Coordinates of C-alpha atoms in Angstrom, one line a residue:
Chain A
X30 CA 90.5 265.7 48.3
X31 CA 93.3 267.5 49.5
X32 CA 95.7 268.6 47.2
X33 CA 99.4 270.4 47.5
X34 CA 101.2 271.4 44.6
X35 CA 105.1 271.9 44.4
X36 CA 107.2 274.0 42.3
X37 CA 109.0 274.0 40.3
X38 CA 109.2 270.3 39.6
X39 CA 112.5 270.8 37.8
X40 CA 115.2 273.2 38.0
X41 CA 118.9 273.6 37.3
X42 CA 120.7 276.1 38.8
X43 CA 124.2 277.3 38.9
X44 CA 126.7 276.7 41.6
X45 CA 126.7 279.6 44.0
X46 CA 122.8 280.6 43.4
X47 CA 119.9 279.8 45.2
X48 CA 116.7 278.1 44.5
X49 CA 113.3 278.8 45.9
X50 CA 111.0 275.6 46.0
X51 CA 107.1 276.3 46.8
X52 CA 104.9 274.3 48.5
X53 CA 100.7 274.7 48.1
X54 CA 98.3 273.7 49.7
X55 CA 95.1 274.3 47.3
X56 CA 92.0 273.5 48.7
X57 CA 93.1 273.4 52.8
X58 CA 94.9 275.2 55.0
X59 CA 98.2 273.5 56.4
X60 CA 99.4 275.3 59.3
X61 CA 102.3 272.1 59.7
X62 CA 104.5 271.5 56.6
X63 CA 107.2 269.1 55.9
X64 CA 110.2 268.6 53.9
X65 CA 112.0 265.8 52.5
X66 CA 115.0 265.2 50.8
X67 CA 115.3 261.8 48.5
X68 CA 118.3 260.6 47.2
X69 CA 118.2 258.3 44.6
X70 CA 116.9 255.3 45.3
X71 CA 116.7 255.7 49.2
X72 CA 113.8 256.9 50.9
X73 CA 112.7 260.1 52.5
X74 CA 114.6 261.8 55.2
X75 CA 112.7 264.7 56.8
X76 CA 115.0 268.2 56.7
X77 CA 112.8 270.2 58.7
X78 CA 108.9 271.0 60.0
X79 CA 107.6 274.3 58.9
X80 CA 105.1 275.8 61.3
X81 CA 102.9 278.9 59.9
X82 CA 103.9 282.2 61.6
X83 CA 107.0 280.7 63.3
X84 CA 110.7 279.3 62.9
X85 CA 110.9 276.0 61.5
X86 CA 112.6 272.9 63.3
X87 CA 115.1 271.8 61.7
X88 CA 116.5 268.2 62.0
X89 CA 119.8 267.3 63.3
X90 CA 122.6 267.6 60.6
X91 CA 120.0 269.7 58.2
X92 CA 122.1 273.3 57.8
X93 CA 119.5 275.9 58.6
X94 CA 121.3 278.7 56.8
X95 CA 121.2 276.4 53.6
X96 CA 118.0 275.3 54.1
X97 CA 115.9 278.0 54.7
X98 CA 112.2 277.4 55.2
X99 CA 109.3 280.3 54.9
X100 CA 106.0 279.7 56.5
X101 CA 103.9 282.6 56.1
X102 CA 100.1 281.6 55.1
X103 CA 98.8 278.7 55.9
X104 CA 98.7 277.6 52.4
X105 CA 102.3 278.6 51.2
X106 CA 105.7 277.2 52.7
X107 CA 108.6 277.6 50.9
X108 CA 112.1 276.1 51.0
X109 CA 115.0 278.2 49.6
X110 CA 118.4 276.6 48.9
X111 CA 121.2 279.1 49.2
X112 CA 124.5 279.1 47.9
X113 CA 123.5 276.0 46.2
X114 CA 126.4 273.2 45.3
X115 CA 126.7 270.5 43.5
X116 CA 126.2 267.8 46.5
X117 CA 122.6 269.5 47.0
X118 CA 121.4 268.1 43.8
X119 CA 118.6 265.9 45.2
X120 CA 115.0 265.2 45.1
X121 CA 113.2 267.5 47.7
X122 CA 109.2 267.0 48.4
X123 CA 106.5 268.6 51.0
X124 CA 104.0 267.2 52.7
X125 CA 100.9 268.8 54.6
X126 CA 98.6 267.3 56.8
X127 CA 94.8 267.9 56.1
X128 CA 93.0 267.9 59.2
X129 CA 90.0 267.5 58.1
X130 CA 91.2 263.9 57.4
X131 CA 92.0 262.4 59.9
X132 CA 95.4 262.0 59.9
X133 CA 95.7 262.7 56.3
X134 CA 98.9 263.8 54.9
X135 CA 99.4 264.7 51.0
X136 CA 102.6 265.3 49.4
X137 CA 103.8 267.7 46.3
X138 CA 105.1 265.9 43.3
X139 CA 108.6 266.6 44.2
X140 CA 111.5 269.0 43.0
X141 CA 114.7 268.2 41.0
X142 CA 117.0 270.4 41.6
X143 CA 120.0 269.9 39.6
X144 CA 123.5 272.2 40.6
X145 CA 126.2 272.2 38.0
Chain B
X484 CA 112.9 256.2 68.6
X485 CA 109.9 254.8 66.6
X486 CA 111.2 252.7 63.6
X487 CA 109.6 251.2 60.5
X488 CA 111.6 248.3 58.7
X489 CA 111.2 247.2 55.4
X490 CA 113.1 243.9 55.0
X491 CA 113.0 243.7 51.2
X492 CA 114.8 246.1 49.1
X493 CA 113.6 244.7 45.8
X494 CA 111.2 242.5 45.0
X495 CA 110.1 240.8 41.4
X496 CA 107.1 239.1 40.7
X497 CA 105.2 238.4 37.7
X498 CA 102.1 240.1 36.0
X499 CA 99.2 238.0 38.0
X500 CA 101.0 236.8 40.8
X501 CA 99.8 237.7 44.2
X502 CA 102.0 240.0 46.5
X503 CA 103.3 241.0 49.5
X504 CA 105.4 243.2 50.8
X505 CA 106.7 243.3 54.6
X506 CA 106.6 246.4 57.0
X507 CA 107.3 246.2 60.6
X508 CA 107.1 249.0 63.0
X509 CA 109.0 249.7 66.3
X510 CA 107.6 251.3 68.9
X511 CA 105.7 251.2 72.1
X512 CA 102.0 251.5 71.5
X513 CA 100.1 251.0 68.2
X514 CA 101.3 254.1 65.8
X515 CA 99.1 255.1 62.7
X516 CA 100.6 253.6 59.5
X517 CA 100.7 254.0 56.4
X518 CA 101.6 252.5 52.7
X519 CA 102.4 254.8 50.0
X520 CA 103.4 253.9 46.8
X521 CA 106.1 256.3 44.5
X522 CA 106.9 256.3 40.7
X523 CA 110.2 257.7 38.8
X524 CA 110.8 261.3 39.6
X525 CA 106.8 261.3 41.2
X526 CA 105.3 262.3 44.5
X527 CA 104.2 259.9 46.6
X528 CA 100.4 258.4 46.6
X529 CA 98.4 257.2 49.6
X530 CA 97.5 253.2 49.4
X531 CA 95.8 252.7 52.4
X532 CA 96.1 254.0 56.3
X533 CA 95.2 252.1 59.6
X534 CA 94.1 254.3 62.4
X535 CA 92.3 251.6 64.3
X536 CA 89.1 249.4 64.3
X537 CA 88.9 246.4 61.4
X538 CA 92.7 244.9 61.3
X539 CA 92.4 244.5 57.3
X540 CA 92.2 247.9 55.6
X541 CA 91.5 248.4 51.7
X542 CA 93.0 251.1 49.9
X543 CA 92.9 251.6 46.3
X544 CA 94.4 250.3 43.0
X545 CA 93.2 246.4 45.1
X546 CA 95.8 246.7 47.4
X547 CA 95.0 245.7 51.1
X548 CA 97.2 245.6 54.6
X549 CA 96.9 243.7 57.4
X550 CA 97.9 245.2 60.8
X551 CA 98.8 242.3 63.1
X552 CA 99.4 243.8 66.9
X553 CA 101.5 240.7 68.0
X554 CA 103.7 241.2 65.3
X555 CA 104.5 244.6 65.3
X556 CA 103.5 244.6 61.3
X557 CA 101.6 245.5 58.3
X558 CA 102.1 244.5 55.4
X559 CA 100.6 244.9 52.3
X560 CA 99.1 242.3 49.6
X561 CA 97.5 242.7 46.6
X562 CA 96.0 239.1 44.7
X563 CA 96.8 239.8 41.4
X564 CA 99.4 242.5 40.1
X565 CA 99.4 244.5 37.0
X566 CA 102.7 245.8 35.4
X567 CA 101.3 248.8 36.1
X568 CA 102.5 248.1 39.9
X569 CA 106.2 248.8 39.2
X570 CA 106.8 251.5 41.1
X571 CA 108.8 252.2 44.9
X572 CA 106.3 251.4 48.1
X573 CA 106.9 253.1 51.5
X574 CA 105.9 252.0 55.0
X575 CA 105.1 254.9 57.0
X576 CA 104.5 255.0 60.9
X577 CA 103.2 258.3 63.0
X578 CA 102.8 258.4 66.5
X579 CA 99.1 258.2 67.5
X580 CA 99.5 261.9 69.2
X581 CA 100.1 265.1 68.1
X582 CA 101.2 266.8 64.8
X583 CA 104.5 265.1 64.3
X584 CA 105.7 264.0 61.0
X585 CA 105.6 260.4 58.8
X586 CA 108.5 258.1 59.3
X587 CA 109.8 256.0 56.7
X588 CA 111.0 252.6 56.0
X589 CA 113.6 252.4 53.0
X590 CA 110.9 251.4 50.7
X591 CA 110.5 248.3 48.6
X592 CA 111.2 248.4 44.5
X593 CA 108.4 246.2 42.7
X594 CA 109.1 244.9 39.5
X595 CA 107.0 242.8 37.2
X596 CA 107.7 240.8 35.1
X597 CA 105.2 239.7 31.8

């Protein structure tokens, strides 16, 4: 079955640094990817759609020059959080759709990330 | 705007007991949906999808959904639930077109109780 692996699953980072988060798709090629930020115990809100070989599309209110998003195979997309702050400290997971199933998306176990 | 409502926020049952949990949708023609089920700090697992066809779809783990047109719902039952079962459940919707991403509901905590 299809299978995308995240990582790191957790990370702490420092205020002011950035954080690169990788998303894999392992046995498919994703040419759409997804992220998703989680707060605690709320559900997911979609921050952007990664496209391979273009810009992503960001959603309204998602900072594109915190939140920027990398695209370049069609199995890698990765999310980098810059100048990271405390009030980014969330759950963030990606999601790629497998078309050979119909409709199928798959999502990465998730990232921590954890500014003090 | 497509929409997907989950109108319980936390639901307890007891090791055994059947369930269900509620999902309605919002939009104009039938969307694709989708239960997905998420543990502590975990991705999130597929239960089941309805694309069209047979109106009660298995999935795995003995959870089923019904999609019921004149409702606008689909919601998802299982007879007999395990304490393994505790987890978050997600109602997703996606337009029946193009490559578009999942929509949400605000999920549904299951607890059981021995």
């Amino acid at each position: 079955g299809a299978v995308v692996s995240q990582h790191p699953s957790r990370v702490i980072c420092k205020s002011g640094t950035s954080v690169k988060i990788e998303c894999r798709s392992l046995d498919f090629q994703a040419t759409t990817m997804f992220w998703y930020r989680q707060f605690p115990k709320q559900s997911l809100m979609l921050m952007a759609t990664s496209n391979e070989g273009s810009k992503a599309t960001y959603e309204q209110g998602v900072e594109k020059d915190k939140f920027l998003i990398n695209h370049a195979s069609l199995t890698l997309s990765t999310l980098t959080v810059t100048s990271a702050h405390p009030e980014d400290s969330s759950f963030y997971i990606c999601s790629a759709r497998d078309l050979r199933s119909y409709y199928g998306y798959t999502f990465g176990s998730g990232t921590r990330l954890t500014v003090v | 705007a497509q929409s997907v409502t989950q109108p319980d926020i936390h639901i307890t049952v007891s090791e055994g007991a059947s369930l269900e949990l509620r999902c309605n949708y919002s939009y104009g023609a039938t969307p694709y949906l989708f239960w997905y089920v998420q543990s502590p700090g975990q991705g999130l697992q597929l239960l089941l999808k309805y694309f069209s066809g047979d109106t009660l779809v298995q999935g795995i783990k003995g959870f089923e959904a019904e999609f019921k047109r004149s409702q606008s719902s689909f919601n998802l039952r299982k007879p007999s639930v395990h304490w393994s079962d505790a987890a978050e459940y997600f109602c997703a919707v996606v337009p029946n077109s193009g490559n578009t991403p999942l929509v949400f509901g605000k999920g549904t905590r299951l607890s059981v109780i021995a």
